[in-house]
Every structure is written in C-alpha cells, then in structure tokens.
XYZ file of C-alpha atoms in Angstrom:
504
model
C -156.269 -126.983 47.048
C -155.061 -128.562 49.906
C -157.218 -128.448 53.941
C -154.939 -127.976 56.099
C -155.769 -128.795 60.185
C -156.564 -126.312 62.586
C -152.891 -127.154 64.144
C -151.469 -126.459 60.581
C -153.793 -122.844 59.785
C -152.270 -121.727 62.930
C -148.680 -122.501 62.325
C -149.690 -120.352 58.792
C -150.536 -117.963 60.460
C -147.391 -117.428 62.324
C -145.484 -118.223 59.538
C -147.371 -115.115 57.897
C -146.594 -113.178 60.681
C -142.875 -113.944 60.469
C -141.923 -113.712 56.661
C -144.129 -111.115 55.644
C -142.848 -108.828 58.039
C -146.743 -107.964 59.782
C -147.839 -108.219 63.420
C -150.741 -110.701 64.181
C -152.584 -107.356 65.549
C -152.513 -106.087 61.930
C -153.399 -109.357 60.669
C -155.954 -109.305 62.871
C -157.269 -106.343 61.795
C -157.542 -107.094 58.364
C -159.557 -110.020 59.077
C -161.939 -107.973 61.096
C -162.225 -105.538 58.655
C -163.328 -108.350 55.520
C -165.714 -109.651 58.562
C -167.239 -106.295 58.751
C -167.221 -105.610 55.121
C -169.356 -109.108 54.712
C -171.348 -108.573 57.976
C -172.138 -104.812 56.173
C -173.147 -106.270 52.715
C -176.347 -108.254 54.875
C -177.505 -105.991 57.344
C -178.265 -102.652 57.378
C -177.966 -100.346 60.945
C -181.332 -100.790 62.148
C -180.092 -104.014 63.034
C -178.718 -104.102 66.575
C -175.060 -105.989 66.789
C -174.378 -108.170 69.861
C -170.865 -109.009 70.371
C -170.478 -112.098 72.494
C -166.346 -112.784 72.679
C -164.398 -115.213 74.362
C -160.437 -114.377 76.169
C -158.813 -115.437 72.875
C -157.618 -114.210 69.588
C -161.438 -115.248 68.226
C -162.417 -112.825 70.799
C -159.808 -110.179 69.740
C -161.310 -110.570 66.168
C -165.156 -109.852 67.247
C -164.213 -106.811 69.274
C -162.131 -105.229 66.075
C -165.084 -106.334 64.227
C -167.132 -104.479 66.987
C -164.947 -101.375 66.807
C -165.340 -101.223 63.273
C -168.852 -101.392 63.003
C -169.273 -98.623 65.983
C -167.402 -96.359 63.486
C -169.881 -97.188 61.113
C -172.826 -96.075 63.416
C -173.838 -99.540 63.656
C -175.866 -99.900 67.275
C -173.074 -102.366 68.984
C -173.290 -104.396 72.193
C -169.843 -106.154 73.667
C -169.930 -109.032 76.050
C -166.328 -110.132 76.795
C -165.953 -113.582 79.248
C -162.731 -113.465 81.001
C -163.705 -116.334 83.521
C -160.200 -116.914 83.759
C -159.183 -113.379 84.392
C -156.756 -113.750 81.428
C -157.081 -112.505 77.714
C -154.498 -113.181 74.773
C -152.431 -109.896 73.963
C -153.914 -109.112 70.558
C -157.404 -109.383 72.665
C -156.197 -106.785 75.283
C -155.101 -104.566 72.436
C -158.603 -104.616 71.043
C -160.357 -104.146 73.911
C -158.068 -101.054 74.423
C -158.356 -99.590 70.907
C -162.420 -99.991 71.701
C -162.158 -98.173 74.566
C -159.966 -95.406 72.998
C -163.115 -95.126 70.124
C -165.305 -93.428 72.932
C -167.264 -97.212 73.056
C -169.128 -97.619 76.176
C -171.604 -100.281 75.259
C -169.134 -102.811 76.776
C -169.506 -105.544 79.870
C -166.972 -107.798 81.168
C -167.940 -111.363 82.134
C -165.522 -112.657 85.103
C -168.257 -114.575 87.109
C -172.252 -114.252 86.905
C -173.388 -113.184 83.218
C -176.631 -111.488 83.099
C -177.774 -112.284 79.496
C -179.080 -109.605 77.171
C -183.050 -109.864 75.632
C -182.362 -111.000 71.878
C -184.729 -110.471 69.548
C -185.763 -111.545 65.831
C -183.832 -108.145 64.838
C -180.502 -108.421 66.340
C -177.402 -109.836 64.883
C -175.390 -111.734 66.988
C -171.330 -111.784 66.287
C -170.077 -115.273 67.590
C -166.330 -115.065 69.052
C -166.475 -117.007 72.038
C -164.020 -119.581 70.791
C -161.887 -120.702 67.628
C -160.164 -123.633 66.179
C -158.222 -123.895 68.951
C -160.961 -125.584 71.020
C -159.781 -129.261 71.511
C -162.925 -130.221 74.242
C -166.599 -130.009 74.322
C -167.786 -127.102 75.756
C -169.519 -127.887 79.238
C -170.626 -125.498 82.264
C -171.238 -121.787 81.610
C -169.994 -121.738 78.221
C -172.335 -124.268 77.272
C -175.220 -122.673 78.862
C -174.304 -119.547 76.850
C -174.081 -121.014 73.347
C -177.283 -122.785 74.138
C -179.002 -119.402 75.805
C -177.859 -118.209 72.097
C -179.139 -121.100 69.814
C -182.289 -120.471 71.868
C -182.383 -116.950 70.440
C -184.269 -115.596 67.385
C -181.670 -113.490 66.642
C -179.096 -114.222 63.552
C -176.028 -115.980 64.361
C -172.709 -114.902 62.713
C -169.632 -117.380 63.408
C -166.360 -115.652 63.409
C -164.130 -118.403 61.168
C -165.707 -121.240 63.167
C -168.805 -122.268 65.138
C -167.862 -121.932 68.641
C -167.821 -125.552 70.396
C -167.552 -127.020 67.165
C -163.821 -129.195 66.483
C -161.897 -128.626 63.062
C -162.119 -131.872 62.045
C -163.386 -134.738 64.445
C -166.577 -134.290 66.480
C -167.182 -137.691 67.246
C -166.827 -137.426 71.084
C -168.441 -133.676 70.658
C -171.856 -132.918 72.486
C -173.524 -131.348 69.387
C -176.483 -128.653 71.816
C -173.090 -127.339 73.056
C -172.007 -126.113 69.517
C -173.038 -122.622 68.172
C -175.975 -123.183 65.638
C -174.697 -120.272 62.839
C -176.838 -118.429 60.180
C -173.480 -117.461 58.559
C -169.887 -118.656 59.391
C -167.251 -116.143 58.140
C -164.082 -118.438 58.161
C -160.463 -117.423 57.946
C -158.171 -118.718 54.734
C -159.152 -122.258 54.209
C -162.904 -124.402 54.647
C -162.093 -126.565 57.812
C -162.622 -129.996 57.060
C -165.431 -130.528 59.106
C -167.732 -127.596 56.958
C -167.352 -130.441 54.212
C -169.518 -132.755 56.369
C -173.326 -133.298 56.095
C -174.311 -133.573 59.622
C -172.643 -129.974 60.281
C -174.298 -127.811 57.739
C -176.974 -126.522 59.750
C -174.448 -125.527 61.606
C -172.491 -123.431 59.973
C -174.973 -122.147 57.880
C -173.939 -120.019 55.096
C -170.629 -120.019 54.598
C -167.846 -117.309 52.565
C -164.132 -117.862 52.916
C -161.951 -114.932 53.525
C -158.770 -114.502 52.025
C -156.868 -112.253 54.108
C -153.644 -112.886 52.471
C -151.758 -115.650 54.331
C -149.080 -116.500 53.036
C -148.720 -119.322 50.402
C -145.373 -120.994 50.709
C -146.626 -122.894 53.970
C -149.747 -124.232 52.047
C -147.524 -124.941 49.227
C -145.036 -126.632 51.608
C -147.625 -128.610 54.025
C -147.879 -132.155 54.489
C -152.074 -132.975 54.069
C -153.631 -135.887 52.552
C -156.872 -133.848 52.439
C -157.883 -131.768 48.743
C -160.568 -129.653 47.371
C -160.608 -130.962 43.811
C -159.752 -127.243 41.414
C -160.944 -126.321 38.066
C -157.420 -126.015 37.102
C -156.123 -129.112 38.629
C -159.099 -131.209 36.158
C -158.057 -129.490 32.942
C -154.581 -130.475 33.237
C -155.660 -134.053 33.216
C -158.010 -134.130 30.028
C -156.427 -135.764 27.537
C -156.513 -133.873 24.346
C -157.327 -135.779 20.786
C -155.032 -135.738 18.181
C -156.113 -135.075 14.251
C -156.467 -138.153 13.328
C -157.110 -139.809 16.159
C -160.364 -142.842 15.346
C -162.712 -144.670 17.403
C -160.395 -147.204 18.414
C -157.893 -145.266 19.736
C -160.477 -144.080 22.552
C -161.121 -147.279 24.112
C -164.215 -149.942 24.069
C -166.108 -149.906 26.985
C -168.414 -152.570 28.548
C -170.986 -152.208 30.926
C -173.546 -154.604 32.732
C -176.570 -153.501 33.907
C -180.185 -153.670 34.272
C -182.481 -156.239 34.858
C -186.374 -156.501 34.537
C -187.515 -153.144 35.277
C -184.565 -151.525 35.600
C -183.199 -151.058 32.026
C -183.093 -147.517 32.536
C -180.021 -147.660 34.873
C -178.229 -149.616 32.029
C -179.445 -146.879 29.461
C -178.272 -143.634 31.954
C -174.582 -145.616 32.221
C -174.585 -145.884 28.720
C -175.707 -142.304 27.129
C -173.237 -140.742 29.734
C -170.345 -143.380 28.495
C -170.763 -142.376 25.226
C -171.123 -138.684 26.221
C -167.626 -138.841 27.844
C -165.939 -140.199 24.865
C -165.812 -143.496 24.889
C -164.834 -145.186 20.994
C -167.167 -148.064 21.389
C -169.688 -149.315 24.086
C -171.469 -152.775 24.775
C -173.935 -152.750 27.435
C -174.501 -156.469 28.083
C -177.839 -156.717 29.850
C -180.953 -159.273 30.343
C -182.935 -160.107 27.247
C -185.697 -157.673 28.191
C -183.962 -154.407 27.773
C -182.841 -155.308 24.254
C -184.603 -153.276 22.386
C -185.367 -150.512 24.767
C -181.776 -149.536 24.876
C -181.318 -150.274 20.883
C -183.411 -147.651 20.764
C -182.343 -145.348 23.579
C -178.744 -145.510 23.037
C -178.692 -146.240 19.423
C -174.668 -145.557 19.579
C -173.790 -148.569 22.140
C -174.042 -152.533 20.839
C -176.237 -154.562 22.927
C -175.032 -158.364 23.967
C -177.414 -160.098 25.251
C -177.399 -162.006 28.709
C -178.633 -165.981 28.618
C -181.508 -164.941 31.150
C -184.343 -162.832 30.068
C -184.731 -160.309 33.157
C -181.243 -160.951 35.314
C -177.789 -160.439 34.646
C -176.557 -164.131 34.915
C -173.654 -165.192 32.737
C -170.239 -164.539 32.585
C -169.212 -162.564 29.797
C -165.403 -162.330 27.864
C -163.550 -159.234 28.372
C -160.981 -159.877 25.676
C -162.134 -156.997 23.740
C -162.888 -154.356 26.192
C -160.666 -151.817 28.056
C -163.023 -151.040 30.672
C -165.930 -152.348 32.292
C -168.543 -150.899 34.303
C -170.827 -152.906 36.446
C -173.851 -152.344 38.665
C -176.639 -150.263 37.661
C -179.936 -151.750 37.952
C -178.812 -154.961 38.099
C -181.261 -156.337 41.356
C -180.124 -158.367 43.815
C -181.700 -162.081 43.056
C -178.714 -164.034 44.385
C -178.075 -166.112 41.311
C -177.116 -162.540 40.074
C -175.001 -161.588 42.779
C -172.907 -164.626 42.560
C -172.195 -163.937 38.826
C -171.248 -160.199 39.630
C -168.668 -162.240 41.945
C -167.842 -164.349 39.432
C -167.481 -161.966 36.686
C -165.152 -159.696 38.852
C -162.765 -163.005 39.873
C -162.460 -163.250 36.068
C -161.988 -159.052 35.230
C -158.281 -158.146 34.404
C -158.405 -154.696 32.840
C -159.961 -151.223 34.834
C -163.265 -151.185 36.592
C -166.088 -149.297 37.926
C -168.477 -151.097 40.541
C -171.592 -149.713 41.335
C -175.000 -150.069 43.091
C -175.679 -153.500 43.215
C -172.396 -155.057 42.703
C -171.704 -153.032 45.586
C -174.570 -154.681 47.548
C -173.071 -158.268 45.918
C -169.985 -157.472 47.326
C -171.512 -156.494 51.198
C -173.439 -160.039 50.857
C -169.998 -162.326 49.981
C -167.684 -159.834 52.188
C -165.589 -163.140 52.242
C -165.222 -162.188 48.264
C -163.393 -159.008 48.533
C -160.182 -159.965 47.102
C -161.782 -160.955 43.854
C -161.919 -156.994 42.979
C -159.134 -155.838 40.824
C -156.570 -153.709 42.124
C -157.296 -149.770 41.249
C -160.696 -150.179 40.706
C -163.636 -147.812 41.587
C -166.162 -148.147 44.177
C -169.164 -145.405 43.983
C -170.955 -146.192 46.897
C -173.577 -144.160 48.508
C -173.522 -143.840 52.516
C -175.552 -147.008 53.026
C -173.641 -149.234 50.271
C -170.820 -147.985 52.131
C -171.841 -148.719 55.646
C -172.903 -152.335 54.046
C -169.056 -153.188 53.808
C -167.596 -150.741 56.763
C -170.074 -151.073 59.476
C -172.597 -148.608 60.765
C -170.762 -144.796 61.258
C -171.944 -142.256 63.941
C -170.708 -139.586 61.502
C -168.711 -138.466 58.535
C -165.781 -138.335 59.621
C -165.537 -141.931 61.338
C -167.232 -143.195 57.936
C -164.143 -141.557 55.709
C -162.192 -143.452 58.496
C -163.213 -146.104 57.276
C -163.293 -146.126 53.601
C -159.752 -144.845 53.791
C -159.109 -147.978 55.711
C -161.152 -150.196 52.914
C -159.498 -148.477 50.189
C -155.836 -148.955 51.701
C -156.650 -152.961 52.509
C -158.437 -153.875 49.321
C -156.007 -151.350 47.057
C -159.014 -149.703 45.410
C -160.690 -146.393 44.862
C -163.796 -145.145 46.950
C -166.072 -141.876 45.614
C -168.391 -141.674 48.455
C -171.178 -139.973 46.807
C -173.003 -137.081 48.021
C -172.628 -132.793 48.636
C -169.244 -132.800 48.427
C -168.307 -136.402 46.781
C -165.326 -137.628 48.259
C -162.302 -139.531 46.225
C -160.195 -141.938 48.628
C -157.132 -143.289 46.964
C -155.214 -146.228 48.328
C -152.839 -144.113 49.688
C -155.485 -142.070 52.262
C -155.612 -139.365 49.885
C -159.176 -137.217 50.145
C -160.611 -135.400 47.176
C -163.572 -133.159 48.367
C -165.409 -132.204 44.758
C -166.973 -129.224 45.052
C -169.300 -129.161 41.970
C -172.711 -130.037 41.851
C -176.239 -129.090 43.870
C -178.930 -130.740 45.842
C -181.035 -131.339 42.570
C -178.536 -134.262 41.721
C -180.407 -136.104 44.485
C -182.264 -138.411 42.400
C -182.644 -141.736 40.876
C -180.128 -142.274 38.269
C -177.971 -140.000 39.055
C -175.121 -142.508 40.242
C -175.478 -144.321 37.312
C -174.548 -141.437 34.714
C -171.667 -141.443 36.929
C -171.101 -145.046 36.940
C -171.017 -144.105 32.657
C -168.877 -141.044 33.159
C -166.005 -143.432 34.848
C -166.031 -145.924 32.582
C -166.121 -144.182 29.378
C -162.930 -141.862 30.982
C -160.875 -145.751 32.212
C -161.703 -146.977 28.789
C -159.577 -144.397 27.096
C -156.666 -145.001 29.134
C -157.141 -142.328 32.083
C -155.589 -143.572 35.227
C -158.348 -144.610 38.323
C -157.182 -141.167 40.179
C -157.408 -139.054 36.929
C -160.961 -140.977 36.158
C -161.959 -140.237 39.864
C -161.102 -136.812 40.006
C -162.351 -135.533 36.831
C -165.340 -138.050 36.995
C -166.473 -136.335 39.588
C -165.967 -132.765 38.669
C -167.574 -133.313 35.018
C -170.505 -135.175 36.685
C -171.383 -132.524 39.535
C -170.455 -129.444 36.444
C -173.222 -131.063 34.398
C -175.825 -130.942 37.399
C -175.042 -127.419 38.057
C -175.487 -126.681 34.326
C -178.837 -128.953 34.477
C -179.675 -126.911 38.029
C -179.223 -123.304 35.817
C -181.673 -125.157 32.990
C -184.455 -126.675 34.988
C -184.098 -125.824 38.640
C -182.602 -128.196 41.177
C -186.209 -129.726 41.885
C -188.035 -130.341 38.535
C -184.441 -131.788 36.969
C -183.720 -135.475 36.653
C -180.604 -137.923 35.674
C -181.133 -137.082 31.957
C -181.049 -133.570 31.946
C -177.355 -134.606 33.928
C -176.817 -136.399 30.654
C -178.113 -134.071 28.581
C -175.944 -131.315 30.054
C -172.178 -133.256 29.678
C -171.806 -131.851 26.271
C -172.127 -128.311 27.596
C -169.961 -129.117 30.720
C -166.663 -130.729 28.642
C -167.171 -127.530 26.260
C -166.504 -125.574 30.060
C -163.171 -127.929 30.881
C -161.778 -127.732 27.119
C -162.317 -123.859 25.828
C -158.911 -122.783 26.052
C-alpha cells in the first residue's frame, strides 16, 4: 500500500471530487459522519464535546462533526478562529448548516479568545489545522494548542494533530503540536504516524476509509510502502513434490563467541524454521556442543579460537551467509568479519556486531557485497550515518547509505523499515512491543538467511523477512503476553506464522 504526501492526499481528493461526480461538501460530510460514528463508539453523552476549529476545510470537518453530534443530543461547544476574517467555502457551508440545526452553543474567534474551563470529562474535537500546515505554529495558535495539551480533557485529532507536518518535523517546535488521545485520520497513515518520536502524539490511531478514489493511488508516483499481507504471499515460493534438501539452499552463519552462543543458536533454530535445506553455524570452540545440542538440525564447524570468531572460513559450499550475532567486538574479531566479507561472493545478511565492525573500519565499506542486508538497530545505524535528531532525518540517511554502498537497510523497530538501493521504504506493520528483547534481531538475522539461501531475491527476503518475523511475535504476544515472552517463543511461533502466509 503505497503513503502518499500530504500534497498528493489532497490532489486525491480532488481527483475524487472530479471523477466520481461528488462535491467536496458531501465528501466532507461523509468524513464527518465516520468521525462521529468513531467519536460515538468511545464516549457516551454525559461527556461534554468541545469543538475547537480552525478557517479551513479541517475546521469545516469538526463543525459537521459538531452538527452531527448535536443531533445526537450530545452536549456540544463550537469555537471557530477566523483571525483572518476568512473561512474556506465548505467551512462557511458548515457553519451555516449548524446554524440552520437551531445550534447556539457557538463563538467566533476574530481577535481575543476567552478560553473555556476543561475538565477531566470533556472531549475535545481538534480541527484547528490539517495537512496543509507547512510552518510551526507560533503566536495565538500556539498558545491555544498548548492552553489544550495543558487540559485534562481527551484530545481527538481530526485526520492530523494540529501543528504537526505530514512528513518532516525536523525544523518543527514539538509544545506547539496538539498532544492527541485519538487521531481519526482521513484515507491513508501519514508518514510521520509511522515514526517513534510522534506516537504520543497521535495517540490512538483508526484510519477512515471514506471512499477516495483508487485510480490516483494506483497511478501515484511514491517511493514510500506499507508492506500487505497480500503483497508477502505472492512472493513465497511454493515447493514442488519432489523437491529435496538441496534444492532449498545451504546456509552458513557465524556467530557467537564466549558467552554469547545463544545468539548463534536463535539465528540458527529460526534458519532452519524458515526452510533452509542445510545449515552450518561456524562459531568459537566453546559453543560446540551447546548448539549440537540446541539445534541438533544445523552442522557445527568449528572456529581455530576457542571463544572468538577469528578465521576465515570457505564459502564454496554455501548459498547464503549470515553474520553477526553474538559475535563481540575484540578487534582481532572485527578485522576477520572484514576480512571474511572482502572474501564473500554469494547473498548476505550482516548483523549486530559485524555491523559495529563495519562502524569501526568505515574506511572498509566497499568490502560488503552488493544487495546485501544490513539489520541495524537505531544506534548501529547512527554508528555508520552520524547522530539523527529524528526519524525522518535518520531514514534520510540510510536511504543515502543504501543508495552509495548498493545494499539493503531493515532499520529495526515498531514499524521496521526496508530501504532498497533505489530509496524505496517498506514500513512492516506486523509485530508488538513484546519483540523488544534480547535475541530478537538475531531470529531475524536466521529468518533472512534461511529465505537468501533458497534463492529469494534481497527485496523478497527483506520484505517477507520482516513480515514473517513481526507475524510470529504477534502470535508469541497472543501466547504469552507481550511482557513475559522472549526470542524463543518468536522462534517457537514461525511454524504457526508460515501456516498463516501459506493456507490457501
């Protein structure tokens, strides 16, 4: 599903308007009415609404919204600011049809506002602005949003936080921004809801289809992409009847060290999980026969050193290889992960401290293959970028990485990010706060490798990789509840999750 700017859900919008034969008043009003059916399902009428809307279209939306709810006996207060002593047409109509409903409640902000006494059982509608704010908000709009964040009273967003930008808020002043409990947004997500530093934001958010039309979507130019159920089924491979072991690839990862076999035994039971026809985890002496045991299905080779990863190893027989987990940083070790990628020809997945051996000999880039897979988290990222301010400068950046070095970046976290070569963003939508926990980049270091070992392209391997891995913590989540669960039950719960993807 492609994101589409704030520039480009307008232009929709009027494209709506013109094929589909319906004036933006009516489209209007059929966004205000999903807005009150949602704002309906929450609160019942002892509540007391508060309507604070702005001279735009946003504004038009909260006064239908106010309208409606009036006709529903709701108690409703309007406050309209029309500094400017001009309102957008469909706002005028709406204030008129108000009017015409017998609504008095109603005050009209053209210079001093006198601000209403909230309380912890009002509901305020947010419409002061939309996504067609391209400036912080300063002066008495600012002094409003921040009289409201001040507020016990609920917060409901109409399709955006007002003061907040649809996609950069880098030079945004974030007290000036509308703190929402819920954010009822038009269509589409705006790209900035995908972005941690906004959540508390925007709250809870629903999207509201209110029918727009599809062919623009269809037709728009956007590098930006909610990953779809639909979209990751089409790319599993299915396996033919007599299909064998080796036609599904032979995987290799390194990892572990002294203390740290358990990262090389999460990579491993999650390659094997995914599908993998053979797996060699080479790894220090140590972890031998700890992961002989634990992953009884993978061959173990054995590194020269007893407790570090320090020796080259042949990749004649592999199709894949994985490398990272639990590996350490001793510097001996880092310059073989340096060495061992200057030597790696076929597809491969770097991880954890590979990425670290990477940030250390950033002189070393070019020894990483072309296509491979970075999984950084946001500090193994900023490692190689450079310190970010926020999300949006840090995608900036990895798209920027990704393009020079010809590689792929999943920038882990709520809503994992693929970055292709090409400045292509995949926003994955699966997976839950319980994820957060050791180990849990490592089954997906596994996950990767198993998929480029059977001959899935580094886009296909990022896209489902990351799906299949945030499905299985969900299904995990539903088993063991997002704080007790840990990487193995993310394991433990692939099975379960490829069952999901292949039931026709």
């Amino acid at each position: 599903m492609k994101i589409l700017s704030c520039t480009q859900q307008k232009e929709a919008d009027a494209y709506t308007i013109e094929h589909d034969s319906i004036l933006s008043v009516n489209l209007m009003e059929k966004a205000a009415g999903l807005i009150t059916e949602a704002i309906c399902r929450r609160w019942n009428k002892s509540h007391r609404i508060v309507v604070f809307a702005g001279p735009g279209n946003n504004g038009g939306d909260a006064v239908a919204v106010a309208r409606m709810l009036h006709l529903k006996n709701y108690q409703v207060k309007v406050i309209l600011f029309n500094i400017k002593g001009t309102l957008s047409d469909d706002c005028l109509t709406n204030i008129k049809r108000l009017q015409e409903c017998g609504f008095t409640d109603y005050t009209e902000v053209s210079t001093q506002f006198d601000p209403p006494k909230l309380t912890a059982d009002d509901i305020i509608i947010d419409g002061l602005f939309g996504t067609g704010l391209n400036s912080p908000l300063s002066g008495g709009f600012a002094a409003v949003v921040q009289y409201i964040n001040a507020s016990p009273a609920k917060v409901v967003s109409i399709d955006i936080p007002s003061g907040m930008m649809g996609e950069d808020n880098t030079r945004n002043i974030r007290q000036n921004i509308i703190k929402a409990d819920l954010t009822l947004t038009i269509n589409l997500p705006k790209l900035s809801f995908l972005f941690a530093e906004n959540e508390d934001l925007i709250g809870e958010l629903e999207v509201l289809d209110i029918g727009i039309n599809k062919e623009f979507s269809e037709k728009a130019d956007s590098k930006n992409f909610i990953i779809e159920k639909k979209e990751v089924t089409n790319i599993i491979k299915p396996r033919k009847k007599f299909s064998h072991k080796g036609n599904f690839g032979h995987a290799l990862i390194i990892a572990g060290s002294y203390g740290m076999g358990g990262a090389a035994a999460l990579a491993g039971k999650s390659c094997m999980r995914c599908g993998a026809g053979l797996l060699t985890i080479h790894t220090p002496v140590c972890n031998h026969q700890m992961l002989q045991i634990n992953v009884p299905e993978a061959m173990v080779q054995d590194d020269m050193d007893d407790r570090y990863f320090a020796e080259v190893t042949d990749l004649d027989n592999y199709q894949a290889l994985g490398i990272g987990p639990g590996l350490g940083q001793e510097e001996f070790t880092a310059q073989a992960i340096i060495n061992q990628l200057k030597e790696c020809y076929i597809p491969a997945v770097i991880d954890a401290d590979a990425i670290n051996a990477l940030s250390e000999y950033r002189n070393q880039l070019n020894c990483v293959p072309n296509s491979s897979i970075l999984t950084p988290h946001i500090k193994e990222l900023e490692r190689l970028v450079g310190r970010c301010s926020n999300s949006y400068e840090r995608i900036q950046k990895a798209k920027d990485l990704a393009s020079y070095m010809h590689i792929y970046i999943i920038l882990k976290g709520a809503w994992s990010v693929v970055i292709t070569p090409e400045g292509e963003c995949h926003f994955n939508p699966t997976g839950n706060p319980g994820m957060a926990t050791g180990g849990s980049g490592d089954v997906l270091t596994g996950i990767l490798t198993s998929l480029l070992a059977q001959g899935y392209s580094s886009k296909e391997a990022c896209i489902l990789g990351v799906y299949l891995h945030g499905m299985a913590g969900d299904i995990a989540a539903e088993r063991m509840g997002e704080i007790s669960m840990n990487a193995s039950d993310i394991v433990n719960a692939l099975p379960e999750a490829w069952k999901n993807l292949t039931n026709k």
